[in-house]
PDB file of C-alpha atoms in Angstrom:
ATOM      1  CA  MET A   1    -189.231 -14.766 169.080  1.00 51.00           C
ATOM      2  CA  GLY A   2    -192.694 -14.001 165.412  1.00 48.00           C
ATOM      3  CA  GLY A   3    -191.115 -10.073 165.594  1.00 50.00           C
ATOM      4  CA  SER A   4    -187.573 -10.496 165.795  1.00 56.00           C
ATOM      5  CA  LYS A   5    -187.847 -13.619 163.157  1.00 54.00           C
ATOM      6  CA  SER A   6    -189.525 -11.170 160.944  1.00 57.00           C
ATOM      7  CA  ALA A   7    -186.555  -9.127 161.538  1.00 56.00           C
ATOM      8  CA  LEU A   8    -184.625 -10.843 160.421  1.00 51.00           C
ATOM      9  CA  LEU A   9    -186.638 -12.045 157.299  1.00 58.00           C
ATOM     10  CA  SER A  10    -187.653  -9.265 156.431  1.00 69.00           C
ATOM     11  CA  PRO A  11    -184.213  -8.010 154.615  1.00 69.00           C
ATOM     12  CA  ILE A  12    -184.017 -11.470 153.318  1.00 75.00           C
ATOM     13  CA  SER A  13    -187.857 -11.235 151.653  1.00 77.00           C
ATOM     14  CA  ALA A  14    -186.863  -7.126 150.468  1.00 75.00           C
ATOM     15  CA  ALA A  15    -183.594  -8.470 148.541  1.00 74.00           C
ATOM     16  CA  LEU A  16    -185.111 -11.515 147.403  1.00 78.00           C
ATOM     17  CA  THR A  17    -187.923  -9.641 145.591  1.00 82.00           C
ATOM     18  CA  GLN A  18    -185.271  -6.824 144.250  1.00 79.00           C
ATOM     19  CA  ALA A  19    -183.230  -9.700 142.512  1.00 80.00           C
ATOM     20  CA  GLY A  20    -186.331 -11.206 140.967  1.00 84.00           C
ATOM     21  CA  LEU A  21    -187.634  -8.503 139.121  1.00 84.00           C
ATOM     22  CA  ILE A  22    -184.188  -7.607 138.013  1.00 86.00           C
ATOM     23  CA  VAL A  23    -184.493 -10.423 136.587  1.00 86.00           C
ATOM     24  CA  GLN A  24    -187.856  -9.647 134.801  1.00 90.00           C
ATOM     25  CA  LEU A  25    -186.122  -6.550 133.881  1.00 87.00           C
ATOM     26  CA  PHE A  26    -183.133  -8.487 132.395  1.00 89.00           C
ATOM     27  CA  VAL A  27    -186.425 -10.325 130.557  1.00 89.00           C
ATOM     28  CA  ASP A  28    -188.272  -7.441 129.608  1.00 89.00           C
ATOM     29  CA  VAL A  29    -184.966  -6.309 128.193  1.00 88.00           C
ATOM     30  CA  VAL A  30    -184.383  -9.649 126.202  1.00 89.00           C
ATOM     31  CA  ARG A  31    -187.790  -9.377 124.949  1.00 90.00           C
ATOM     32  CA  ASN A  32    -187.734  -5.222 123.828  1.00 88.00           C
ATOM     33  CA  LEU A  33    -184.392  -6.554 122.051  1.00 85.00           C
ATOM     34  CA  PHE A  34    -186.181  -8.069 118.481  1.00 84.00           C
ATOM     35  CA  ARG A  35    -189.243  -4.968 118.391  1.00 82.00           C
ATOM     36  CA  LYS A  36    -188.871  -2.756 115.842  1.00 82.00           C
ATOM     37  CA  PRO A  37    -188.262   0.696 115.248  1.00 83.00           C
ATOM     38  CA  PHE A  38    -185.201   0.163 116.810  1.00 82.00           C
ATOM     39  CA  GLN A  39    -184.193   3.487 119.556  1.00 84.00           C
ATOM     40  CA  PHE A  40    -180.474   3.397 117.160  1.00 87.00           C
ATOM     41  CA  ARG A  41    -180.325   7.241 117.756  1.00 89.00           C
ATOM     42  CA  GLU A  42    -181.258   7.002 121.697  1.00 89.00           C
ATOM     43  CA  PHE A  43    -178.689   3.793 120.707  1.00 90.00           C
ATOM     44  CA  ILE A  44    -176.017   6.261 119.817  1.00 91.00           C
ATOM     45  CA  GLU A  45    -176.155   8.372 121.170  1.00 90.00           C
ATOM     46  CA  GLN A  46    -175.770   6.781 124.886  1.00 89.00           C
ATOM     47  CA  ALA A  47    -172.966   4.869 123.690  1.00 90.00           C
ATOM     48  CA  TRP A  48    -171.103   7.967 122.777  1.00 91.00           C
ATOM     49  CA  PHE A  49    -171.941   9.803 126.542  1.00 89.00           C
ATOM     50  CA  ILE A  50    -170.743   6.548 127.878  1.00 88.00           C
ATOM     51  CA  ALA A  51    -167.381   6.432 126.566  1.00 88.00           C
ATOM     52  CA  SER A  52    -167.297  10.120 126.870  1.00 87.00           C
ATOM     53  CA  VAL A  53    -167.368   9.472 130.803  1.00 85.00           C
ATOM     54  CA  THR A  54    -165.658   6.279 131.018  1.00 85.00           C
ATOM     55  CA  ILE A  55    -163.017   6.631 128.325  1.00 84.00           C
ATOM     56  CA  LEU A  56    -160.533   9.275 130.418  1.00 84.00           C
ATOM     57  CA  PRO A  57    -160.942   7.509 133.834  1.00 84.00           C
ATOM     58  CA  THR A  58    -160.473   3.945 132.070  1.00 82.00           C
ATOM     59  CA  ALA A  59    -157.045   4.634 130.198  1.00 79.00           C
ATOM     60  CA  LEU A  60    -155.950   6.313 133.534  1.00 81.00           C
ATOM     61  CA  VAL A  61    -156.723   4.058 135.783  1.00 80.00           C
ATOM     62  CA  ALA A  62    -155.709   0.871 133.281  1.00 79.00           C
ATOM     63  CA  ILE A  63    -151.615   2.355 133.584  1.00 78.00           C
ATOM     64  CA  PRO A  64    -151.014   2.119 137.476  1.00 78.00           C
ATOM     65  CA  PHE A  65    -153.007  -1.070 137.104  1.00 76.00           C
ATOM     66  CA  GLY A  66    -150.576  -2.127 134.446  1.00 71.00           C
ATOM     67  CA  ALA A  67    -147.349  -0.743 136.233  1.00 74.00           C
ATOM     68  CA  VAL A  68    -148.925  -2.235 139.292  1.00 75.00           C
ATOM     69  CA  VAL A  69    -149.023  -6.307 137.934  1.00 72.00           C
ATOM     70  CA  SER A  70    -145.846  -5.896 135.547  1.00 70.00           C
ATOM     71  CA  LEU A  71    -143.848  -4.512 138.764  1.00 72.00           C
ATOM     72  CA  GLN A  72    -145.257  -7.339 140.485  1.00 72.00           C
ATOM     73  CA  THR A  73    -145.067 -10.777 138.469  1.00 71.00           C
ATOM     74  CA  GLY A  74    -141.670  -9.731 138.088  1.00 67.00           C
ATOM     75  CA  SER A  75    -141.110  -9.419 140.560  1.00 70.00           C
ATOM     76  CA  LEU A  76    -141.761 -12.691 142.105  1.00 71.00           C
ATOM     77  CA  ILE A  77    -140.983 -14.101 138.789  1.00 69.00           C
ATOM     78  CA  LYS A  78    -137.845 -13.045 139.277  1.00 68.00           C
ATOM     79  CA  GLN A  79    -136.966 -15.223 142.367  1.00 69.00           C
ATOM     80  CA  LEU A  80    -138.687 -18.453 140.806  1.00 66.00           C
ATOM     81  CA  GLY A  81    -136.120 -17.707 138.531  1.00 65.00           C
ATOM     82  CA  ALA A  82    -137.478 -18.053 135.491  1.00 62.00           C
ATOM     83  CA  GLU A  83    -136.726 -13.735 134.006  1.00 63.00           C
ATOM     84  CA  ALA A  84    -138.146 -15.049 130.728  1.00 63.00           C
ATOM     85  CA  PHE A  85    -141.806 -15.980 131.203  1.00 67.00           C
ATOM     86  CA  THR A  86    -142.674 -12.247 132.587  1.00 66.00           C
ATOM     87  CA  GLY A  87    -143.912 -11.076 129.310  1.00 68.00           C
ATOM     88  CA  ALA A  88    -146.486 -14.018 129.385  1.00 70.00           C
ATOM     89  CA  ALA A  89    -147.073 -13.832 133.760  1.00 71.00           C
ATOM     90  CA  SER A  90    -147.957  -9.834 133.221  1.00 74.00           C
ATOM     91  CA  VAL A  91    -150.322 -10.026 129.116  1.00 76.00           C
ATOM     92  CA  LEU A  92    -152.320 -13.119 130.823  1.00 77.00           C
ATOM     93  CA  ALA A  93    -152.776 -11.377 134.151  1.00 76.00           C
ATOM     94  CA  VAL A  94    -153.840  -8.109 132.003  1.00 79.00           C
ATOM     95  CA  ILE A  95    -156.391  -9.269 129.470  1.00 81.00           C
ATOM     96  CA  GLN A  96    -157.180 -11.907 130.952  1.00 78.00           C
ATOM     97  CA  GLN A  97    -157.982 -11.098 134.603  1.00 77.00           C
ATOM     98  CA  GLY A  98    -156.611  -7.267 135.371  1.00 78.00           C
ATOM     99  CA  SER A  99    -158.614  -5.850 131.802  1.00 82.00           C
ATOM    100  CA  PRO A 100    -162.482  -7.017 132.173  1.00 83.00           C
ATOM    101  CA  ILE A 101    -161.814  -6.328 136.095  1.00 82.00           C
ATOM    102  CA  VAL A 102    -160.847  -2.582 135.438  1.00 83.00           C
ATOM    103  CA  THR A 103    -163.332  -2.208 132.813  1.00 84.00           C
ATOM    104  CA  ALA A 104    -166.258  -3.604 135.129  1.00 81.00           C
ATOM    105  CA  LEU A 105    -165.896  -0.958 137.704  1.00 82.00           C
ATOM    106  CA  LEU A 106    -165.461   1.965 135.470  1.00 84.00           C
ATOM    107  CA  ILE A 107    -168.631   0.828 134.210  1.00 84.00           C
ATOM    108  CA  ALA A 108    -170.272   0.089 137.483  1.00 82.00           C
ATOM    109  CA  GLY A 109    -169.283   3.554 139.273  1.00 82.00           C
ATOM    110  CA  ALA A 110    -169.518   5.992 136.068  1.00 83.00           C
ATOM    111  CA  ALA A 111    -171.725   4.345 133.444  1.00 85.00           C
ATOM    112  CA  GLY A 112    -173.807   2.433 136.231  1.00 86.00           C
ATOM    113  CA  SER A 113    -174.276   6.149 138.415  1.00 87.00           C
ATOM    114  CA  ALA A 114    -175.081   7.725 134.777  1.00 87.00           C
ATOM    115  CA  VAL A 115    -177.500   5.549 132.974  1.00 89.00           C
ATOM    116  CA  THR A 116    -179.635   5.672 137.027  1.00 90.00           C
ATOM    117  CA  ALA A 117    -179.430   9.379 138.391  1.00 89.00           C
ATOM    118  CA  ASP A 118    -180.867  10.084 134.338  1.00 89.00           C
ATOM    119  CA  LEU A 119    -183.484   7.697 134.919  1.00 89.00           C
ATOM    120  CA  GLY A 120    -184.734   8.085 138.048  1.00 89.00           C
ATOM    121  CA  SER A 121    -184.848  11.588 137.424  1.00 89.00           C
ATOM    122  CA  ARG A 122    -186.971  11.221 134.546  1.00 88.00           C
ATOM    123  CA  THR A 123    -189.061   8.683 137.343  1.00 88.00           C
ATOM    124  CA  ILE A 124    -189.535  11.796 139.309  1.00 89.00           C
ATOM    125  CA  ARG A 125    -190.439  14.004 137.185  1.00 87.00           C
ATOM    126  CA  GLU A 126    -193.758  11.062 136.020  1.00 86.00           C
ATOM    127  CA  GLU A 127    -191.884  10.974 132.828  1.00 86.00           C
ATOM    128  CA  ILE A 128    -191.945   7.661 131.631  1.00 86.00           C
ATOM    129  CA  ASP A 129    -195.899   7.825 133.405  1.00 85.00           C
ATOM    130  CA  ALA A 130    -196.152   9.916 130.563  1.00 88.00           C
ATOM    131  CA  MET A 131    -194.849   7.738 128.518  1.00 86.00           C
ATOM    132  CA  GLU A 132    -196.833   4.762 130.084  1.00 85.00           C
ATOM    133  CA  VAL A 133    -199.967   7.095 129.157  1.00 87.00           C
ATOM    134  CA  LEU A 134    -199.282   8.079 125.458  1.00 85.00           C
ATOM    135  CA  GLY A 135    -198.959   4.341 124.688  1.00 83.00           C
ATOM    136  CA  ILE A 136    -194.398   4.414 124.589  1.00 84.00           C
ATOM    137  CA  ASN A 137    -193.098   1.478 126.410  1.00 87.00           C
ATOM    138  CA  PRO A 138    -190.309   3.041 128.390  1.00 88.00           C
ATOM    139  CA  ILE A 139    -188.217  -0.378 128.252  1.00 89.00           C
ATOM    140  CA  GLN A 140    -188.052  -0.430 124.638  1.00 89.00           C
ATOM    141  CA  ARG A 141    -187.511   3.430 123.932  1.00 88.00           C
ATOM    142  CA  LEU A 142    -184.886   4.243 127.353  1.00 88.00           C
ATOM    143  CA  VAL A 143    -183.538   0.605 129.012  1.00 90.00           C
ATOM    144  CA  VAL A 144    -183.144  -1.837 125.237  1.00 91.00           C
ATOM    145  CA  PRO A 145    -180.769   1.495 123.628  1.00 92.00           C
ATOM    146  CA  ARG A 146    -179.249   1.982 127.704  1.00 91.00           C
ATOM    147  CA  VAL A 147    -177.002  -1.694 128.068  1.00 92.00           C
ATOM    148  CA  LEU A 148    -176.885  -1.922 124.950  1.00 92.00           C
ATOM    149  CA  ALA A 149    -174.758   0.221 124.767  1.00 92.00           C
ATOM    150  CA  MET A 150    -173.656  -0.387 127.943  1.00 91.00           C
ATOM    151  CA  VAL A 151    -172.489  -2.942 125.870  1.00 91.00           C
ATOM    152  CA  LEU A 152    -170.436  -2.543 122.922  1.00 92.00           C
ATOM    153  CA  VAL A 153    -168.733   0.551 125.275  1.00 90.00           C
ATOM    154  CA  ALA A 154    -167.928  -2.669 127.659  1.00 90.00           C
ATOM    155  CA  LEU A 155    -166.573  -4.370 124.618  1.00 90.00           C
ATOM    156  CA  LEU A 156    -164.339  -1.570 123.622  1.00 89.00           C
ATOM    157  CA  LEU A 157    -163.195   0.494 127.711  1.00 88.00           C
ATOM    158  CA  ASN A 158    -162.088  -3.626 128.448  1.00 88.00           C
ATOM    159  CA  GLY A 159    -159.709  -3.138 124.891  1.00 86.00           C
ATOM    160  CA  LEU A 160    -158.353  -0.351 125.116  1.00 86.00           C
ATOM    161  CA  VAL A 161    -157.676  -1.046 129.033  1.00 85.00           C
ATOM    162  CA  SER A 162    -155.738  -4.069 127.554  1.00 84.00           C
ATOM    163  CA  VAL A 163    -153.724  -2.695 125.460  1.00 83.00           C
ATOM    164  CA  VAL A 164    -152.475   0.660 127.718  1.00 82.00           C
ATOM    165  CA  GLY A 165    -152.194  -2.385 131.049  1.00 79.00           C
ATOM    166  CA  ILE A 166    -150.037  -4.311 128.299  1.00 80.00           C
ATOM    167  CA  ALA A 167    -147.609  -0.707 127.487  1.00 79.00           C
ATOM    168  CA  GLY A 168    -146.971   0.391 130.630  1.00 76.00           C
ATOM    169  CA  GLY A 169    -146.470  -2.161 131.958  1.00 74.00           C
ATOM    170  CA  TYR A 170    -144.099  -2.625 129.213  1.00 75.00           C
ATOM    171  CA  PHE A 171    -142.785   0.060 129.869  1.00 77.00           C
ATOM    172  CA  PHE A 172    -142.113  -0.072 133.637  1.00 74.00           C
ATOM    173  CA  ASN A 173    -140.492  -3.809 133.421  1.00 73.00           C
ATOM    174  CA  VAL A 174    -138.159  -2.774 130.827  1.00 74.00           C
ATOM    175  CA  ILE A 175    -136.767   0.357 132.445  1.00 74.00           C
ATOM    176  CA  LEU A 176    -137.445   0.655 135.750  1.00 69.00           C
ATOM    177  CA  GLN A 177    -136.778  -4.169 135.984  1.00 66.00           C
ATOM    178  CA  GLY A 178    -133.953  -3.882 133.181  1.00 68.00           C
ATOM    179  CA  GLY A 179    -135.745  -6.202 131.460  1.00 66.00           C
ATOM    180  CA  THR A 180    -134.776  -7.101 127.812  1.00 70.00           C
ATOM    181  CA  PRO A 181    -137.647  -6.505 125.654  1.00 70.00           C
ATOM    182  CA  GLY A 182    -137.609  -8.932 122.899  1.00 69.00           C
ATOM    183  CA  ALA A 183    -137.332 -11.488 126.066  1.00 67.00           C
ATOM    184  CA  TYR A 184    -140.456  -9.822 127.163  1.00 69.00           C
ATOM    185  CA  LEU A 185    -142.133  -9.600 123.670  1.00 70.00           C
ATOM    186  CA  ALA A 186    -141.398 -13.296 122.320  1.00 68.00           C
ATOM    187  CA  SER A 187    -142.470 -14.399 125.277  1.00 66.00           C
ATOM    188  CA  PHE A 188    -146.301 -13.558 125.196  1.00 68.00           C
ATOM    189  CA  SER A 189    -146.789 -16.851 123.565  1.00 68.00           C
ATOM    190  CA  ALA A 190    -145.331 -19.004 125.909  1.00 66.00           C
ATOM    191  CA  LEU A 191    -148.272 -19.123 128.304  1.00 68.00           C
ATOM    192  CA  ALA A 192    -151.538 -15.953 126.612  1.00 70.00           C
ATOM    193  CA  GLN A 193    -153.726 -17.778 124.145  1.00 76.00           C
ATOM    194  CA  LEU A 194    -156.792 -16.300 121.884  1.00 78.00           C
ATOM    195  CA  PRO A 195    -159.131 -18.336 124.813  1.00 80.00           C
ATOM    196  CA  ASP A 196    -157.987 -15.399 126.770  1.00 80.00           C
ATOM    197  CA  LEU A 197    -159.115 -12.583 124.964  1.00 82.00           C
ATOM    198  CA  TYR A 198    -161.899 -14.739 124.234  1.00 86.00           C
ATOM    199  CA  ILE A 199    -163.046 -15.355 127.692  1.00 86.00           C
ATOM    200  CA  ALA A 200    -162.011 -11.359 128.472  1.00 87.00           C
ATOM    201  CA  GLU A 201    -164.751 -10.031 126.031  1.00 88.00           C
ATOM    202  CA  ALA A 202    -166.847 -12.274 126.861  1.00 90.00           C
ATOM    203  CA  LYS A 203    -166.557 -10.687 131.324  1.00 89.00           C
ATOM    204  CA  ALA A 204    -166.934  -7.575 129.375  1.00 89.00           C
ATOM    205  CA  ALA A 205    -170.315  -7.778 127.399  1.00 91.00           C
ATOM    206  CA  ILE A 206    -171.683  -9.298 130.171  1.00 91.00           C
ATOM    207  CA  PHE A 207    -170.805  -7.453 132.643  1.00 89.00           C
ATOM    208  CA  GLY A 208    -172.080  -4.696 130.975  1.00 90.00           C
ATOM    209  CA  VAL A 209    -176.083  -6.748 130.529  1.00 91.00           C
ATOM    210  CA  ILE A 210    -175.505  -5.950 134.215  1.00 91.00           C
ATOM    211  CA  ALA A 211    -174.684  -2.934 134.672  1.00 90.00           C
ATOM    212  CA  GLY A 212    -177.387  -1.630 132.826  1.00 90.00           C
ATOM    213  CA  VAL A 213    -180.033  -3.987 133.673  1.00 92.00           C
ATOM    214  CA  VAL A 214    -178.952  -2.854 136.973  1.00 92.00           C
ATOM    215  CA  ALA A 215    -178.672   1.014 136.756  1.00 91.00           C
ATOM    216  CA  ALA A 216    -182.317   1.303 134.106  1.00 91.00           C
ATOM    217  CA  TYR A 217    -183.821  -0.894 137.323  1.00 91.00           C
ATOM    218  CA  LYS A 218    -182.672   1.475 140.043  1.00 90.00           C
ATOM    219  CA  GLY A 219    -183.158   4.187 137.875  1.00 88.00           C
ATOM    220  CA  LEU A 220    -187.538   3.504 137.760  1.00 88.00           C
ATOM    221  CA  HIS A 221    -188.105   2.828 140.770  1.00 87.00           C
ATOM    222  CA  PRO A 222    -186.679   4.343 142.669  1.00 86.00           C
ATOM    223  CA  ASN A 223    -187.711   6.350 146.769  1.00 84.00           C
ATOM    224  CA  PRO A 224    -189.585   9.811 145.768  1.00 83.00           C
ATOM    225  CA  GLY A 225    -187.626  12.736 146.095  1.00 81.00           C
ATOM    226  CA  PRO A 226    -183.964  13.870 144.156  1.00 79.00           C
ATOM    227  CA  LYS A 227    -183.094  11.617 147.447  1.00 84.00           C
ATOM    228  CA  GLY A 228    -184.431   8.717 146.461  1.00 85.00           C
ATOM    229  CA  VAL A 229    -182.835   9.905 142.972  1.00 86.00           C
ATOM    230  CA  GLY A 230    -179.632   9.940 144.999  1.00 86.00           C
ATOM    231  CA  GLU A 231    -180.174   7.062 147.204  1.00 87.00           C
ATOM    232  CA  ALA A 232    -181.189   4.636 143.910  1.00 88.00           C
ATOM    233  CA  VAL A 233    -177.489   6.370 142.445  1.00 87.00           C
ATOM    234  CA  ASN A 234    -175.462   4.902 146.460  1.00 88.00           C
ATOM    235  CA  GLN A 235    -177.598   1.091 145.694  1.00 87.00           C
ATOM    236  CA  THR A 236    -177.003   0.918 141.960  1.00 87.00           C
ATOM    237  CA  VAL A 237    -172.917   1.314 142.221  1.00 86.00           C
ATOM    238  CA  VAL A 238    -172.796  -0.532 146.142  1.00 86.00           C
ATOM    239  CA  ILE A 239    -175.277  -3.252 143.693  1.00 88.00           C
ATOM    240  CA  THR A 240    -173.743  -3.782 140.917  1.00 87.00           C
ATOM    241  CA  PHE A 241    -169.646  -4.155 141.641  1.00 86.00           C
ATOM    242  CA  LEU A 242    -171.075  -7.194 144.484  1.00 87.00           C
ATOM    243  CA  LEU A 243    -172.970  -9.041 141.009  1.00 88.00           C
ATOM    244  CA  LEU A 244    -169.999  -8.810 138.846  1.00 86.00           C
ATOM    245  CA  PHE A 245    -167.055  -9.130 141.080  1.00 85.00           C
ATOM    246  CA  PHE A 246    -169.706 -12.767 141.350  1.00 88.00           C
ATOM    247  CA  ALA A 247    -169.990 -13.272 137.922  1.00 89.00           C
ATOM    248  CA  ASN A 248    -165.970 -12.453 136.881  1.00 87.00           C
ATOM    249  CA  LEU A 249    -165.293 -15.460 139.665  1.00 87.00           C
ATOM    250  CA  ILE A 250    -168.161 -18.490 138.709  1.00 90.00           C
ATOM    251  CA  LEU A 251    -166.429 -16.831 134.135  1.00 89.00           C
ATOM    252  CA  THR A 252    -163.392 -17.449 135.582  1.00 86.00           C
ATOM    253  CA  MET A 253    -163.760 -21.058 136.964  1.00 87.00           C
ATOM    254  CA  VAL A 254    -165.892 -22.350 133.965  1.00 88.00           C
ATOM    255  CA  TYR A 255    -163.241 -20.781 131.345  1.00 86.00           C
ATOM    256  CA  LEU A 256    -160.228 -22.454 133.328  1.00 83.00           C
ATOM    257  CA  GLN A 257    -162.543 -25.890 133.228  1.00 85.00           C
ATOM    258  CA  ILE A 258    -163.412 -26.085 130.258  1.00 85.00           C
ATOM    259  CA  VAL A 259    -159.989 -24.024 128.480  1.00 76.00           C
ATOM    260  CA  PRO A 260    -156.601 -26.233 129.640  1.00 71.00           C
ATOM    261  CA  ALA A 261    -153.843 -24.289 130.522  1.00 66.00           C
ATOM    262  CA  LYS A 262    -151.346 -23.618 127.587  1.00 63.00           C
ATOM    263  CA  GLY A 263    -148.643 -26.668 127.746  1.00 55.00           C
ATOM    264  CA  ALA A 264    -150.734 -28.920 130.555  1.00 54.00           C
TER     265      ALA A 264
END
């Protein structure tokens, strides 16, 4: 019984330990964020790299996503006899939920895996240890610029997904479902409001922080060898996905409690 109980509790203990270490890394990132000198060149290079690997996939994902949302909401609203609110429902779904989720998936899947692979390869080549021997803080030098770069790119990608998703929804609703262009555009303000955009950007920023910290932690603590780096990349994507969806649930619940729906 004792052996089976310890075998059962061992994964839970390991998960809690890893969660604590990730939180500790987040605290270290915040602490080193205001420490000089700020690695501005590294920040620009990482932001450009992350943007280059995420912009095109994000745009390609946003087009069918906006189309699916528009077609589904258009069909449902037509059954309810409220065709005038098709544009409002589509915009609300894309801005408040769709664009942050798509941004989270791309940031975690493309950018997070790239950051983990980069830091993991540096770790197994003992570059991180060499930096510490030379008195260079790897958190300040490598992790902080990457986390900030992911936050910046996440904010920009969220805006890109919103624009592309709404444009795709407009095209499919007006062209395929025979909607009226003027009614689609005029109904934007019926349900959507400015705080919806604020919460979408806040979600994107928080998702960028989570993805950056998890990717950095896994990159700094891989198992030995190239195989360990590959396993760290896979674990980064899975853990980040779980955390991002859970964070999205919490943020949405808090937002809906604080900000009442328009017309309520």
